[in-house]
PDB file of C-alpha atoms in Angstrom:
ATOM      1  CA  MET A   1      42.759  11.255 -98.750  1.00  0.00           C
ATOM      2  CA  ALA A   2      42.646   8.137-100.911  1.00  0.00           C
ATOM      3  CA  ILE A   3      42.514   4.348-100.764  1.00  0.00           C
ATOM      4  CA  THR A   4      43.850   1.611-103.000  1.00  0.00           C
ATOM      5  CA  ALA A   5      42.564  -1.799-103.980  1.00  0.00           C
ATOM      6  CA  ALA A   6      46.072  -3.240-103.873  1.00  0.00           C
ATOM      7  CA  SER A   7      47.271  -5.294-100.945  1.00  0.00           C
ATOM      8  CA  PHE A   8      50.907  -5.404 -99.947  1.00  0.00           C
ATOM      9  CA  GLU A   9      52.828  -8.141 -98.172  1.00  0.00           C
ATOM     10  CA  THR A  10      55.308  -5.814 -96.443  1.00  0.00           C
ATOM     11  CA  PRO A  11      55.584  -2.158 -95.474  1.00  0.00           C
ATOM     12  CA  GLY A  12      58.404  -1.860 -98.015  1.00  0.00           C
ATOM     13  CA  GLU A  13      56.119  -2.971-100.843  1.00  0.00           C
ATOM     14  CA  ALA A  14      53.506  -0.431 -99.755  1.00  0.00           C
ATOM     15  CA  GLU A  15      56.131   2.318 -99.687  1.00  0.00           C
ATOM     16  CA  ARG A  16      57.357   1.385-103.182  1.00  0.00           C
ATOM     17  CA  GLY A  17      53.769   1.461-104.447  1.00  0.00           C
ATOM     18  CA  PHE A  18      53.282   4.898-102.910  1.00  0.00           C
ATOM     19  CA  ASP A  19      56.568   6.141-104.384  1.00  0.00           C
ATOM     20  CA  ASP A  20      55.544   4.897-107.839  1.00  0.00           C
ATOM     21  CA  LEU A  21      52.234   6.729-107.513  1.00  0.00           C
ATOM     22  CA  ARG A  22      54.009   9.839-106.253  1.00  0.00           C
ATOM     23  CA  ALA A  23      56.530   9.790-109.106  1.00  0.00           C
ATOM     24  CA  GLY A  24      53.733   9.736-111.685  1.00  0.00           C
ATOM     25  CA  ALA A  25      51.509  12.288-109.933  1.00  0.00           C
ATOM     26  CA  ALA A  26      51.735  14.868-112.732  1.00  0.00           C
ATOM     27  CA  GLU A  27      50.356  12.384-115.277  1.00  0.00           C
ATOM     28  CA  LEU A  28      47.479  11.017-113.180  1.00  0.00           C
ATOM     29  CA  THR A  29      44.002  11.359-114.586  1.00  0.00           C
ATOM     30  CA  ALA A  30      40.825  10.504-112.768  1.00  0.00           C
ATOM     31  CA  ARG A  31      37.430   9.272-113.798  1.00  0.00           C
ATOM     32  CA  ILE A  32      34.713  10.940-111.752  1.00  0.00           C
ATOM     33  CA  THR A  33      31.696   8.755-111.259  1.00  0.00           C
ATOM     34  CA  HIS A  34      28.481   8.734-109.305  1.00  0.00           C
ATOM     35  CA  VAL A  35      28.422   6.302-106.389  1.00  0.00           C
ATOM     36  CA  ARG A  36      26.225   3.235-106.823  1.00  0.00           C
ATOM     37  CA  GLU A  37      24.567   3.310-103.428  1.00  0.00           C
ATOM     38  CA  GLY A  38      23.464   6.628-102.045  1.00  0.00           C
ATOM     39  CA  ILE A  39      24.306  10.034-103.377  1.00  0.00           C
ATOM     40  CA  GLY A  40      27.599  11.634-104.271  1.00  0.00           C
ATOM     41  CA  TRP A  41      30.627  11.483-106.523  1.00  0.00           C
ATOM     42  CA  ILE A  42      34.002   9.751-106.228  1.00  0.00           C
ATOM     43  CA  TRP A  43      37.186  10.075-108.236  1.00  0.00           C
ATOM     44  CA  VAL A  44      38.997   6.964-109.459  1.00  0.00           C
ATOM     45  CA  VAL A  45      42.436   6.635-111.070  1.00  0.00           C
ATOM     46  CA  PRO A  46      42.070   3.568-113.307  1.00  0.00           C
ATOM     47  CA  GLY A  47      44.626   0.803-112.898  1.00  0.00           C
ATOM     48  CA  SER A  48      45.261  -2.590-114.372  1.00  0.00           C
ATOM     49  CA  ARG A  49      42.845  -5.532-114.365  1.00  0.00           C
ATOM     50  CA  SER A  50      39.795  -3.289-113.978  1.00  0.00           C
ATOM     51  CA  LEU A  51      40.845  -2.386-110.420  1.00  0.00           C
ATOM     52  CA  PRO A  52      41.324   1.230-109.438  1.00  0.00           C
ATOM     53  CA  GLU A  53      44.918   2.251-108.817  1.00  0.00           C
ATOM     54  CA  VAL A  54      43.621   4.628-106.183  1.00  0.00           C
ATOM     55  CA  ARG A  55      40.293   6.303-105.431  1.00  0.00           C
ATOM     56  CA  SER A  56      38.825   8.948-103.183  1.00  0.00           C
ATOM     57  CA  SER A  57      38.326   7.866 -99.612  1.00  0.00           C
ATOM     58  CA  ARG A  58      34.822   9.280 -99.514  1.00  0.00           C
ATOM     59  CA  ALA A  59      31.990  10.491-101.711  1.00  0.00           C
ATOM     60  CA  TYR A  60      31.522  14.199-102.403  1.00  0.00           C
ATOM     61  CA  GLU A  61      28.128  15.849-102.631  1.00  0.00           C
ATOM     62  CA  ARG A  62      28.970  17.886-105.733  1.00  0.00           C
ATOM     63  CA  TYR A  63      30.784  16.956-108.933  1.00  0.00           C
ATOM     64  CA  ALA A  64      32.932  20.120-108.805  1.00  0.00           C
ATOM     65  CA  THR A  65      33.937  19.416-105.204  1.00  0.00           C
ATOM     66  CA  CYS A  66      35.059  15.943-106.252  1.00  0.00           C
ATOM     67  CA  GLN A  67      37.143  17.428-109.094  1.00  0.00           C
ATOM     68  CA  ASN A  68      38.805  19.836-106.687  1.00  0.00           C
ATOM     69  CA  ALA A  69      39.514  17.059-104.199  1.00  0.00           C
ATOM     70  CA  PHE A  70      41.335  15.087-106.918  1.00  0.00           C
ATOM     71  CA  ARG A  71      43.371  18.165-107.872  1.00  0.00           C
ATOM     72  CA  ARG A  72      44.355  18.661-104.214  1.00  0.00           C
ATOM     73  CA  PHE A  73      45.303  14.975-103.956  1.00  0.00           C
ATOM     74  CA  VAL A  74      47.646  15.277-106.961  1.00  0.00           C
ATOM     75  CA  VAL A  75      49.281  18.432-105.580  1.00  0.00           C
ATOM     76  CA  LEU A  76      49.810  16.866-102.150  1.00  0.00           C
ATOM     77  CA  LEU A  77      51.055  13.623-103.665  1.00  0.00           C
ATOM     78  CA  ALA A  78      53.628  15.443-105.799  1.00  0.00           C
ATOM     79  CA  LYS A  79      54.916  17.307-102.717  1.00  0.00           C
ATOM     80  CA  GLN A  80      55.710  14.112-100.813  1.00  0.00           C
ATOM     81  CA  PRO A  81      59.438  13.292-100.830  1.00  0.00           C
ATOM     82  CA  PRO A  82      60.497   9.667-101.337  1.00  0.00           C
ATOM     83  CA  ARG A  83      61.032   7.911 -98.025  1.00  0.00           C
ATOM     84  CA  GLU A  84      63.344   5.123 -97.026  1.00  0.00           C
ATOM     85  CA  LEU A  85      62.098   2.561 -94.555  1.00  0.00           C
ATOM     86  CA  PRO A  86      64.460   1.648 -91.767  1.00  0.00           C
ATOM     87  CA  GLU A  87      65.424  -2.002 -91.797  1.00  0.00           C
ATOM     88  CA  ARG A  88      63.564  -3.876 -89.091  1.00  0.00           C
ATOM     89  CA  ALA A  89      65.676  -5.429 -86.384  1.00  0.00           C
ATOM     90  CA  GLY A  90      65.335  -9.164 -86.231  1.00  0.00           C
ATOM     91  CA  THR A  91      63.663  -9.589 -89.610  1.00  0.00           C
ATOM     92  CA  LEU A  92      62.684 -13.205 -90.090  1.00  0.00           C
ATOM     93  CA  ARG A  93      64.253 -14.962 -93.043  1.00  0.00           C
ATOM     94  CA  ARG A  94      63.523 -18.329 -94.548  1.00  0.00           C
ATOM     95  CA  ALA A  95      66.094 -21.088 -94.371  1.00  0.00           C
ATOM     96  CA  ASP A  96      66.978 -20.518 -98.044  1.00  0.00           C
ATOM     97  CA  GLY A  97      68.033 -16.913 -97.258  1.00  0.00           C
ATOM     98  CA  ARG A  98      64.974 -15.108 -98.610  1.00  0.00           C
TER      99      ARG A  98
END
């Protein structure tokens, strides 16, 4: 449904990022813009440092369809319960305990 520009070191970091996005779903606003190459529209939730927090995973042919896709994304995001990741067996740790 969406992609992010952020990269995460661990699955736990990715889950925390998703949970933060999910927790703020009701306040998300999107900028709908025309794609640079080709035809279509994408929605983008602005983030820090001029990078999108999250954006549509594809371009939509019509502006209104893009708006509706963002609305569906917010509704689905808000419905997702927070998840806890199981601790991995045999997790590697550095010698200093981290």
